[in-house]
Coordinates of C-alpha atoms in Angstrom, one line a residue:
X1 CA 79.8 104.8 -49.6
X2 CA 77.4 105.0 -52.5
X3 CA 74.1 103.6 -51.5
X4 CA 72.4 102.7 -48.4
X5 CA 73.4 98.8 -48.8
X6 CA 77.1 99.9 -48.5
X7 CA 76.4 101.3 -45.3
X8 CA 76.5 97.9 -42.9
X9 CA 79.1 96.2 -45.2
X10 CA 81.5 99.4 -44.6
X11 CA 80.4 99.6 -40.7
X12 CA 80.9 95.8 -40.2
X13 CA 85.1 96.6 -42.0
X14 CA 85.5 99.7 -39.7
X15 CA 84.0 99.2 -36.9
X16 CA 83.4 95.5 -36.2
X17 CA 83.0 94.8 -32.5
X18 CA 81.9 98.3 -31.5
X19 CA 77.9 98.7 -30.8
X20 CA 76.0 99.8 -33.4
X21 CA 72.5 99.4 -32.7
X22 CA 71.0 99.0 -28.7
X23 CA 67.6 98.5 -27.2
X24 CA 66.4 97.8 -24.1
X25 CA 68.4 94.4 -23.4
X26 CA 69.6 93.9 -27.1
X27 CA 72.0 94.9 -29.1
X28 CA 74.0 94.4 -32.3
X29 CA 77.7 95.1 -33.3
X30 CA 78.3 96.4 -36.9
X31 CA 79.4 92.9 -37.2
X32 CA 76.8 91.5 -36.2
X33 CA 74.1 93.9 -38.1
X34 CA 75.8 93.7 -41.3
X35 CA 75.6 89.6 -40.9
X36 CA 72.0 90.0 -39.8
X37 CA 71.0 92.1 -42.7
X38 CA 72.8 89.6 -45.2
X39 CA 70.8 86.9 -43.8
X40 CA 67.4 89.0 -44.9
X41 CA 68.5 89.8 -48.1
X42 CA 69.4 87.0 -49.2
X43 CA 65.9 85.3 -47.5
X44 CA 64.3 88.3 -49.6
X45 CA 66.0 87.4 -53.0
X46 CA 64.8 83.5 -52.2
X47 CA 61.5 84.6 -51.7
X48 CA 61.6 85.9 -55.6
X49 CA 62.4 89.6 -54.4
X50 CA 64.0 91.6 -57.5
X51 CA 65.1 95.2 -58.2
X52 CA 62.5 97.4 -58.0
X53 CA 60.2 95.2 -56.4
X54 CA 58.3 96.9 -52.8
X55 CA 58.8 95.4 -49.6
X56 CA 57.1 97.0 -46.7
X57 CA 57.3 97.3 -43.2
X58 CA 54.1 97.6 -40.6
X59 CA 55.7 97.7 -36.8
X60 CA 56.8 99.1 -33.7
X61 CA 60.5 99.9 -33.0
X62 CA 62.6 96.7 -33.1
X63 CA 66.4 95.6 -33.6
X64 CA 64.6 94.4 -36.5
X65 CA 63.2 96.4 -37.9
X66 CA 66.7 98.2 -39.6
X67 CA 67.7 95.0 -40.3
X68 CA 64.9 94.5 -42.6
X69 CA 65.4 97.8 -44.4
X70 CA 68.9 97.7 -45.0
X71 CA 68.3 93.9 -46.0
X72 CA 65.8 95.4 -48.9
X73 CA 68.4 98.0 -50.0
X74 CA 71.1 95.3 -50.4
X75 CA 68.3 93.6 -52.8
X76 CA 68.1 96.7 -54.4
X77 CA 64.4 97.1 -53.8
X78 CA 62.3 99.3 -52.4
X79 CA 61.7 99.7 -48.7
X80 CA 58.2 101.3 -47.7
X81 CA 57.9 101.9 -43.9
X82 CA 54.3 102.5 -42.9
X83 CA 53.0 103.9 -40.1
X84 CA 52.0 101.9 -37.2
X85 CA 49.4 104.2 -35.7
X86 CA 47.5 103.6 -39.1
X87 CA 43.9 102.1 -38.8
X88 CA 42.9 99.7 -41.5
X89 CA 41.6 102.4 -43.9
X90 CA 44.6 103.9 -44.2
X91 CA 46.5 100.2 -44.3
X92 CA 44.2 99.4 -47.1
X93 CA 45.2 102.9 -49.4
X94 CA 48.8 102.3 -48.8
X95 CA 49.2 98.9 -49.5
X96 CA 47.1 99.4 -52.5
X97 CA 49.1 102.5 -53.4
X98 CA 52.4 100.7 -53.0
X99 CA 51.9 96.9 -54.2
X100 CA 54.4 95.5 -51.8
X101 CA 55.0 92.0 -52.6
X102 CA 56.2 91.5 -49.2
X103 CA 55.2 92.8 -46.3
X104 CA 57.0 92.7 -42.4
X105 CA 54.5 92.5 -39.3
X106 CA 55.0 93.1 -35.9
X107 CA 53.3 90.6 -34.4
X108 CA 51.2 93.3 -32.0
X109 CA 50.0 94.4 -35.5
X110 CA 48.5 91.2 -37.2
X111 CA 45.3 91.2 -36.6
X112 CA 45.1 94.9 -38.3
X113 CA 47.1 93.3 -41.1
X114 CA 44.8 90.2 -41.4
X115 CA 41.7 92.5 -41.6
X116 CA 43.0 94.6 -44.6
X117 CA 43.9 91.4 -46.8
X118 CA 40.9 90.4 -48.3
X119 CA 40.3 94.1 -49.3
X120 CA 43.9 94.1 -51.0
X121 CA 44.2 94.2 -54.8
X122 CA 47.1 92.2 -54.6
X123 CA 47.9 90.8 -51.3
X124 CA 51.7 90.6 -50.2
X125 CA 53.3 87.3 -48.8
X126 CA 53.3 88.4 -44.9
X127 CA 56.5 87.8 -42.8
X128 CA 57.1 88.4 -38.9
X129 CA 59.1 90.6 -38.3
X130 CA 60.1 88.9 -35.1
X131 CA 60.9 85.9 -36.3
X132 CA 63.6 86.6 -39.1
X133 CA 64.7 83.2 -40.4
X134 CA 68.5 82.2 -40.1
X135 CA 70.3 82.0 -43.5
X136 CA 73.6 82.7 -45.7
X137 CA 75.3 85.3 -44.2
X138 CA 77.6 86.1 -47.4
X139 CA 77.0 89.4 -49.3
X140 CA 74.1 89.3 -52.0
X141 CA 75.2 89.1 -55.6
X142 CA 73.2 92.6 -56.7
X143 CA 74.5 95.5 -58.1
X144 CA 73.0 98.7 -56.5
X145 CA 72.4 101.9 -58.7
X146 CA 73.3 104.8 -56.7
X147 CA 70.4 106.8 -58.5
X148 CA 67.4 103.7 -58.3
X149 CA 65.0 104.1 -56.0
X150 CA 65.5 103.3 -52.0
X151 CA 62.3 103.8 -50.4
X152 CA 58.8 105.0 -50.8
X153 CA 57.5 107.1 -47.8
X154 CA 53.9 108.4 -47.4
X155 CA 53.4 112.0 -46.3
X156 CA 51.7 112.3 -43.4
X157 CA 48.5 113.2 -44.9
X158 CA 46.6 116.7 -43.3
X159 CA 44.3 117.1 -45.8
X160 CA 43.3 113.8 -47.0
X161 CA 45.0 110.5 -47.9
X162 CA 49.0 110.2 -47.8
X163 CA 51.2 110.5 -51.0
X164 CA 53.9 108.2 -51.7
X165 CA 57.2 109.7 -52.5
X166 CA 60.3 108.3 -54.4
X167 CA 63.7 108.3 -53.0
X168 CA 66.6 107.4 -54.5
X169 CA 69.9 106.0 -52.7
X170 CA 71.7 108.8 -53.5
X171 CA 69.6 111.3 -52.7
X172 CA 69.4 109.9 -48.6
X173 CA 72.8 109.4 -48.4
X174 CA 73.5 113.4 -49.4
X175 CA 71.2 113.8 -46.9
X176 CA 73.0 111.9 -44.2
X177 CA 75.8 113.5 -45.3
X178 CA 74.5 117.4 -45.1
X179 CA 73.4 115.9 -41.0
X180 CA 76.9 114.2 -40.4
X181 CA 78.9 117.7 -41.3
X182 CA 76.1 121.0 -40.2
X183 CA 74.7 118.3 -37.3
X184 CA 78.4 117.4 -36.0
X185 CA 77.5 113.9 -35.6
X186 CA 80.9 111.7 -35.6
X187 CA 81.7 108.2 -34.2
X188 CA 82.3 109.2 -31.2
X189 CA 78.3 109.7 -30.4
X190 CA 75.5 108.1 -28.5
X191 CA 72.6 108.8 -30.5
X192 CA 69.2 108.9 -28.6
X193 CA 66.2 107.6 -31.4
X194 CA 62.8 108.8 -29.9
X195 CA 61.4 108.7 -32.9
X196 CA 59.6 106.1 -34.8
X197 CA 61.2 103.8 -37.5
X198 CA 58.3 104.2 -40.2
X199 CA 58.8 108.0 -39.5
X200 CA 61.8 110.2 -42.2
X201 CA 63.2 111.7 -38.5
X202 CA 63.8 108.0 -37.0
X203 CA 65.0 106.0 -39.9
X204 CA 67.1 108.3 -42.0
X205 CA 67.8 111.9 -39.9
X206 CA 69.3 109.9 -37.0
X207 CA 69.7 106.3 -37.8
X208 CA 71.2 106.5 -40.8
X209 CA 73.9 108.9 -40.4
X210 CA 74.8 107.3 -37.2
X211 CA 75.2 104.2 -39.0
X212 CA 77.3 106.2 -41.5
X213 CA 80.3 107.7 -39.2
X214 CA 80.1 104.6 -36.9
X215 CA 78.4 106.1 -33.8
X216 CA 76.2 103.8 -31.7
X217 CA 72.6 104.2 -31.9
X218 CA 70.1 103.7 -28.8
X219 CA 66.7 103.2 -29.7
X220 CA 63.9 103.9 -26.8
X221 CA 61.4 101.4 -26.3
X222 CA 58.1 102.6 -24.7
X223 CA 57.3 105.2 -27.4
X224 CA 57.4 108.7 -25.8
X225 CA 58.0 108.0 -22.2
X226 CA 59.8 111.0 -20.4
X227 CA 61.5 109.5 -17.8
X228 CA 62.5 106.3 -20.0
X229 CA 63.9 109.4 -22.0
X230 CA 65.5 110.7 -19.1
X231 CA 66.7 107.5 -18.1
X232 CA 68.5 106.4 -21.4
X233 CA 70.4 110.1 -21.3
X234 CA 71.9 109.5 -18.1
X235 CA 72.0 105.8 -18.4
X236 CA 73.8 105.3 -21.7
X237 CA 75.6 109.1 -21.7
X238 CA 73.6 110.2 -25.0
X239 CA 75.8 112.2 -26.7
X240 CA 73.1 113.5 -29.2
X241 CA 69.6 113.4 -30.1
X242 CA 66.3 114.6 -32.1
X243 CA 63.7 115.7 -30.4
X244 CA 60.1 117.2 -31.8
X245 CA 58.9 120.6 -29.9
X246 CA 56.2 118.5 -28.3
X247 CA 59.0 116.0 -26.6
X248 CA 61.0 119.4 -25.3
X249 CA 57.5 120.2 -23.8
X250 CA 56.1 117.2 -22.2
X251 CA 60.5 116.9 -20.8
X252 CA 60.3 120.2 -19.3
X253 CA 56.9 119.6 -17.8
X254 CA 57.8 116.2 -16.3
X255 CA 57.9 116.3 -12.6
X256 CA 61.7 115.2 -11.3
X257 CA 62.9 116.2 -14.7
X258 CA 65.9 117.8 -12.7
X259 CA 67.1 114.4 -10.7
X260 CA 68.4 113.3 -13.6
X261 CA 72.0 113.4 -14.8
X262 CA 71.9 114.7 -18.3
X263 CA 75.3 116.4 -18.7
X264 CA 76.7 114.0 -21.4
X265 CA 73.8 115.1 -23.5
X266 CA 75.7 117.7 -25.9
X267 CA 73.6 118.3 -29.2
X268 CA 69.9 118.3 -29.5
X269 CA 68.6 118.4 -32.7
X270 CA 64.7 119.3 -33.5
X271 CA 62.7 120.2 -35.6
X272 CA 58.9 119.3 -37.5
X273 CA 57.0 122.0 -36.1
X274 CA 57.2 125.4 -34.7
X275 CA 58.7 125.5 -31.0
X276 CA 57.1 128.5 -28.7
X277 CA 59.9 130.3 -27.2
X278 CA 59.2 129.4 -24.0
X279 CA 59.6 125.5 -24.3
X280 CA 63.1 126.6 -26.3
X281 CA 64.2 128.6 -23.5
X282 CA 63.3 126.0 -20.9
X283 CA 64.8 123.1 -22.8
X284 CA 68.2 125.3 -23.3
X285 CA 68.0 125.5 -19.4
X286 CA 67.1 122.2 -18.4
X287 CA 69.6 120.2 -21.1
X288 CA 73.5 122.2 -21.2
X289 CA 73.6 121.1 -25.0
X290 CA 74.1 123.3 -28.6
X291 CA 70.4 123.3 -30.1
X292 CA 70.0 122.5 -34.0
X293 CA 67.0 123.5 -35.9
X294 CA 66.5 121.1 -38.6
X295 CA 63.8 121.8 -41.6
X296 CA 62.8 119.8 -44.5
X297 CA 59.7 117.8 -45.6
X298 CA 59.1 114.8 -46.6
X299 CA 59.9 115.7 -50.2
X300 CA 63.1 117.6 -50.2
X301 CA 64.7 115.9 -47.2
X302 CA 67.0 117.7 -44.3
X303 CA 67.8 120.9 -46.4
X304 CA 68.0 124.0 -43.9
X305 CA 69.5 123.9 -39.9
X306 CA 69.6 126.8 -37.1
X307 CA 73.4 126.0 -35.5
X308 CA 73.8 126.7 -31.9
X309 CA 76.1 129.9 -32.6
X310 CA 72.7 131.3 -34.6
X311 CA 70.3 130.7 -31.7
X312 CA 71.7 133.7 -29.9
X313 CA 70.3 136.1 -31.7
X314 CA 67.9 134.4 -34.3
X315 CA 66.6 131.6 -32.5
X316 CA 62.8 132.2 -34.3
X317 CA 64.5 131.6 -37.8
X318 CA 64.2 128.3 -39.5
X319 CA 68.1 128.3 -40.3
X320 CA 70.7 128.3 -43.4
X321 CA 71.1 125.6 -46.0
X322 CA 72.7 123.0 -45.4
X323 CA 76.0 122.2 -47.0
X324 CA 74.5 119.8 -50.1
X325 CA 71.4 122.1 -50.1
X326 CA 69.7 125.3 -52.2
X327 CA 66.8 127.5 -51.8
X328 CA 65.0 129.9 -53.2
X329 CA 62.3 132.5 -52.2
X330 CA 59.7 133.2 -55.1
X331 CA 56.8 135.0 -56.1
X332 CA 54.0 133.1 -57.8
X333 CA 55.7 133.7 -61.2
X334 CA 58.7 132.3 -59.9
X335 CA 60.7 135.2 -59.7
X336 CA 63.4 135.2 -57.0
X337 CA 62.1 137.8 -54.5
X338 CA 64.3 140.5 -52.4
X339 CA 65.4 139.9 -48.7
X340 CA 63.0 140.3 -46.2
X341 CA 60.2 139.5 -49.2
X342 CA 57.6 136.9 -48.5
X343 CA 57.1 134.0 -50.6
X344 CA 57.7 130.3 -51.7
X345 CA 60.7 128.4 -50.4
X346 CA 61.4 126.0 -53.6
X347 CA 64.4 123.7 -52.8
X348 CA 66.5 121.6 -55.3
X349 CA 65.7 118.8 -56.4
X350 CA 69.1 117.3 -56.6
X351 CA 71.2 116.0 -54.5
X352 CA 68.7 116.0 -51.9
X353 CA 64.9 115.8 -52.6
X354 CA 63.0 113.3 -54.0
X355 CA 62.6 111.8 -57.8
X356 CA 59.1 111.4 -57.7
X357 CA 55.5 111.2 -56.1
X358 CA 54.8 107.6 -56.7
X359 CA 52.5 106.7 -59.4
X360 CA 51.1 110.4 -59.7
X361 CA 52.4 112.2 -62.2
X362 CA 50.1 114.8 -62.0
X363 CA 51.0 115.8 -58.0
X364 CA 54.6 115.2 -59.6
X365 CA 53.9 118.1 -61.9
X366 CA 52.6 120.3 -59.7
X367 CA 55.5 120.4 -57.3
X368 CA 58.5 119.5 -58.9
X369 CA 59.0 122.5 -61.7
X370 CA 62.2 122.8 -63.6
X371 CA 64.4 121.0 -61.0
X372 CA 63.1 123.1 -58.2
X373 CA 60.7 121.5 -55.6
X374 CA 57.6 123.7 -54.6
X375 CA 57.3 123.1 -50.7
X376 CA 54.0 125.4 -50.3
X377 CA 55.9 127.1 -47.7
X378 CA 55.7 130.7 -47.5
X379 CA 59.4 132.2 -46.1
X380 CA 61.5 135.0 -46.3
X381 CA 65.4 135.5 -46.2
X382 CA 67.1 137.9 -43.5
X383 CA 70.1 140.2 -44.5
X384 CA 72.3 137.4 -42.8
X385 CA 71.0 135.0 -44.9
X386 CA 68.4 133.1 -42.1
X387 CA 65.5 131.8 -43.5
X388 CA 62.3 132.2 -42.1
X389 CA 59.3 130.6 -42.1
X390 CA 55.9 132.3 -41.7
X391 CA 53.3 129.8 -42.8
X392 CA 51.9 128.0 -45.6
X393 CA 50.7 129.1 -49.0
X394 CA 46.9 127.3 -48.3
X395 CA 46.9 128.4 -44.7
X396 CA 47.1 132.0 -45.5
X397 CA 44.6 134.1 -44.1
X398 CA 43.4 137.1 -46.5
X399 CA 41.2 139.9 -44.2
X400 CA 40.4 142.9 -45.9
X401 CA 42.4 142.4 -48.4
X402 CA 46.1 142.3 -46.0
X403 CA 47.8 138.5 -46.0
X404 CA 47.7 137.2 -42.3
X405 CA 50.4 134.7 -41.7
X406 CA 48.7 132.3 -39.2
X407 CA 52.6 131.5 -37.9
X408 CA 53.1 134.7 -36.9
X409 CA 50.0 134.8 -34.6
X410 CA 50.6 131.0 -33.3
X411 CA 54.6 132.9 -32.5
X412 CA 52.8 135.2 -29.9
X413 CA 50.2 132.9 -28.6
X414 CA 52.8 130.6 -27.2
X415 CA 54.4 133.2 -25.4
X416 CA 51.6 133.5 -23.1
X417 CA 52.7 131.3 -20.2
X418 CA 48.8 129.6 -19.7
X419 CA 49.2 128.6 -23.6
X420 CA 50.2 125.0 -24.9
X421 CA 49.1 124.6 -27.8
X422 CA 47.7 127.2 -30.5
X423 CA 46.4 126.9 -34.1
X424 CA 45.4 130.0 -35.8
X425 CA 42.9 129.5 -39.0
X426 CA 40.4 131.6 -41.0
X427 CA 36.5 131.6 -40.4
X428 CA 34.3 133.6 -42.6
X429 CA 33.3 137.2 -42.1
X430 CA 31.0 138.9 -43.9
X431 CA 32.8 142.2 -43.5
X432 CA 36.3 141.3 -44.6
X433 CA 36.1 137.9 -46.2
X434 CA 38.2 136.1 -43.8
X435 CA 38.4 136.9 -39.9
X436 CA 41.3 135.3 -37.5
X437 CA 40.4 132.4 -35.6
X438 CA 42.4 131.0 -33.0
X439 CA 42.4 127.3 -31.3
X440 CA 43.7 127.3 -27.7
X441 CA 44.8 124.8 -25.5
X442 CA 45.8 126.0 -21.7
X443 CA 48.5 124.4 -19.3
X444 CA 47.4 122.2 -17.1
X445 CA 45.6 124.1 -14.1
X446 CA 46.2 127.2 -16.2
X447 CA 43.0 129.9 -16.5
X448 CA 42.8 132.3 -19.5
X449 CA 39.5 134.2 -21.2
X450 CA 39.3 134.4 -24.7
X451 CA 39.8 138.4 -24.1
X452 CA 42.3 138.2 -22.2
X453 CA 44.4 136.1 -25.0
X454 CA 42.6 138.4 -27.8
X455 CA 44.8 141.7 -25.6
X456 CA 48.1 139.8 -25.2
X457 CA 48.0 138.8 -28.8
X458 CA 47.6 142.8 -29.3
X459 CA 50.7 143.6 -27.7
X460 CA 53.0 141.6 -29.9
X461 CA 51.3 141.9 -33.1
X462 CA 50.0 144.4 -35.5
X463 CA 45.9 145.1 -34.3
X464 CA 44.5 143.8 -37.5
X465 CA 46.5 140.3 -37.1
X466 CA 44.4 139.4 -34.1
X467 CA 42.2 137.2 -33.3
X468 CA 38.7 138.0 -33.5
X469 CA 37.6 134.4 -32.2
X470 CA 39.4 132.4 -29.7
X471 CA 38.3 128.5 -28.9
X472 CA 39.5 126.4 -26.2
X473 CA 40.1 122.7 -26.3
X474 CA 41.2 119.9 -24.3
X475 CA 43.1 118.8 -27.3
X476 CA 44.0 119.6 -31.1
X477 CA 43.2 117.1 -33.9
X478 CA 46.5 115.7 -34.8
X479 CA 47.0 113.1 -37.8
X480 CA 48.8 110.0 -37.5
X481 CA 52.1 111.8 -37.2
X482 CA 51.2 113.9 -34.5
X483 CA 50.5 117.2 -36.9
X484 CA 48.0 119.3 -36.2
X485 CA 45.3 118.8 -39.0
X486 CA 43.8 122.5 -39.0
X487 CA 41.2 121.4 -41.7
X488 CA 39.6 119.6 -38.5
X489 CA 39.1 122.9 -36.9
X490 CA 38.6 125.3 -40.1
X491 CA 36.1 123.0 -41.8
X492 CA 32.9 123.2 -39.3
X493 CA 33.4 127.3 -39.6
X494 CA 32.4 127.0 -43.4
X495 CA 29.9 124.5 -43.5
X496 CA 27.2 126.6 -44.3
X497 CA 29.1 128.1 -46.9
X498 CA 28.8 127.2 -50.9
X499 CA 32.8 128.3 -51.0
X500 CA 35.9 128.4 -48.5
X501 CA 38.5 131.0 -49.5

């Protein structure tokens, strides 16, 4: 297995009449996927489709929606998945970005499509995605390089418009790999995809690797829906899934979470965001599963995991590398920094993180540096060898001249049981630059004053760490992927202000 077009050939010879793709109603055999995608590709290479030529995808979960994007890699082209919570703005700037010259609707999503045409510089011969035309079902005649590009996938964009980034075949297949091995997936599994296709954690953490040891893959249908969740566990005796922290929250929350039979559910992987220890403990009770802490970004892929044996005792840290994975922690110089020293986690760019940031050389620059890819996370490494996470480099607070880490105050917010959600940020103050400012949301029916969370946040960390402002809100400003954008909430604080630190 050498690129992601071998995958469905080498599933169809092992595992022919076994499931390998369900949802709802449907379902496909690795026969029957591999035939499916052969039928797209060679449709793809009939439309004029070459090497290196974009094809994207704009839709919901489908059956096919994998068929298209293993169809694209058996062109040897380029898949680009896009996000379908996009508005036509952001359509417009990916599709410019990424020239597809082919581009996959869901049919819920065409009249968003049909908006952003005229405003394309080059406008892409649109397909339905639900209406995949029949065709030869005999394996396309290209050769696949194992180091040409696979896919182009936009980050999800905080601060300002997504980047495109470059990934090569093998580069998602080591990933798959490091998941297979420090995930313990086998073919054995039911695999549980709550995720979305366009999103990394959908398509390649769980899809792909299921597709590579033969496991069967269940794909939910009403996006996050806790009790179709629920349902799907005890209905199809998930074996294994990926969760984000939010999903473990809103399952834990869920009224008649408990009269469901989840006992086949034996590995939960999750990861994307920081998980309060509370929603982790709950979860551990409520599902009788080993918990995996995945971590990566867009750019290096899966490279770090928290195993179940670690969560005893370590449960806060972000994990060890995976097997196919290396990391360093370094100072702005980019000298490799002592345990339990504070600084950038870089990760390797080889096997597992991206080639490049497409068509920007100058953000490629920037954060791949001799071989090494500058995540803009700020980490430190325990005597065991755990890394942990404490924020980001831009997110840093500086206060009278001591760093503030806003992850460690977001750490004891969610402890407090009335807390949901937290996001910790610097305002200005004219006394020591930078003062803590902390956005709150409360559990539902929950009561908390701002002093009151200002005094627990006392008792957990250091006195000058606290927050000297607390906000509440109904809800946090989240981007398209469901991330927190903090610039939403820091931003107003310095209006007034010629410069933000």
């Amino acid at each position: 297995m050498r690129t992601m077009a071998d995958i469905p050939r080498l599933g169809q010879s092992r595992f022919p009449d076994k499931i390998a793709i369900s949802m709802g109603d449907d379902s496909l055999t690795y026969a029957g996927f591999n035939q499916q995608v052969n039928q797209a590709a060679n449709n793809l290479i009939e439309m004029g489709v070459k090497p290196g030529d974009r094809v994207a995808l704009f839709a919901n979960n489908s059956l096919e929606y994998p068929v298209v994007v293993y169809a694209i890699a058996k062109c040897a082209a380029i898949a680009v998945p896009i996000n379908f919570r996009f508005q036509v703005k952001e359509l417009i700037f990916v599709l410019n970005d990424a020239e597809p010259m082919v581009l996959y609707v869901g049919s819920d999503l065409a009249a968003l499509v049909s908006e952003a045409l005229p405003k394309l510089k080059a406008p892409p011969k649109v397909v339905a995605l639900e209406n995949l035309a029949e065709g030869n079902i005999t394996e396309p005649d290209v050769v696949v390089d194992p180091d040409s590009a696979s896919m182009l996938m936009f980050t999800s964009g905080t601060t300002g418009f997504p980047k495109g980034v470059l990934f090569s075949h093998r580069s998602y297949l080591a990933v798959g790999h490091c998941l297979i091995i420090d995930g313990d997936l086998n073919h054995h599994d039911s695999v549980m995809i709550p995720l979305p296709l366009f999103h990394n954690g959908g398509l390649n953490a769980l899809l792909m690797p299921s597709l590579m040891v033969g496991a069967t893959a269940i794909v939910t249908e009403r996006g996050f829906d806790p009790d179709e969740i629920l349902e799907t566990i005890q209905n199809s005796k998930i074996s294994l899934t990926m969760l984000v922290p939010t999903m473990l929250a809103m399952l834990i929350n869920h009224a008649g979470a408990d009269k469901y039979n989840v006992s086949s559910l034996r590995k939960i992987w999750y990861g994307s965001s920081p998980i309060s220890p509370t929603v982790l403990k709950t979860s551990m009770g409520l599902f009788d599963a080993g918990f995996y802490q995945v971590y990566g970004q867009t750019e290096t892929g899966m490279n770090s995991i928290l195993r179940p044996e670690d969560h005893v005792d370590h449960s806060q840290c972000t994990g060890r590398e995976m097997i196919s994975a290396e990391l360093r922690i370094v100072d702005e110089s980019g000298r490799d920094l002592a345990v339990g020293e504070i600084g950038e986690i870089i990760s390797a760019q080889q096997p597992l993180g991206m080639i490049e940031y497409f068509r920007n050389q100058k953000a490629t620059n920037e954060t791949i540096r001799d071989g090494w890819i500058h995540t803009g996370d700020l980490a430190r490494v325990e005597t065991d060898g755990l890394f942990t996470i404490v924020g980001r480099i831009k997110e840093m607070i500086i206060s009278g001249a001591e760093n503030i880490y806003p992850k460690e105050i977001e750490d004891a917010l969610m402890i407090h049981p009335a807390v949901r959600e937290a996001a910790v940020f610097g305002i200005p103050d004219d006394i020591y630059g930078e003062a803590v400012c902390a956005a709150v949301v409360l559990q539902p029916g929950a009561q908390a004053t701002d002093q009151e969370v200002i005094a627990h946040c006392e008792k957990h960390i250091a006195r000058y760490k606290r927050p000297k402002k607390v906000e509440f809100h109904q809800e946090l400003p989240k981007n398209a992927a469901g991330k927190i954008t903090k610039n939403d909430l820091r931003s107003p604080h310095w209006a007034s202000r010629n410069k933000a630190i």
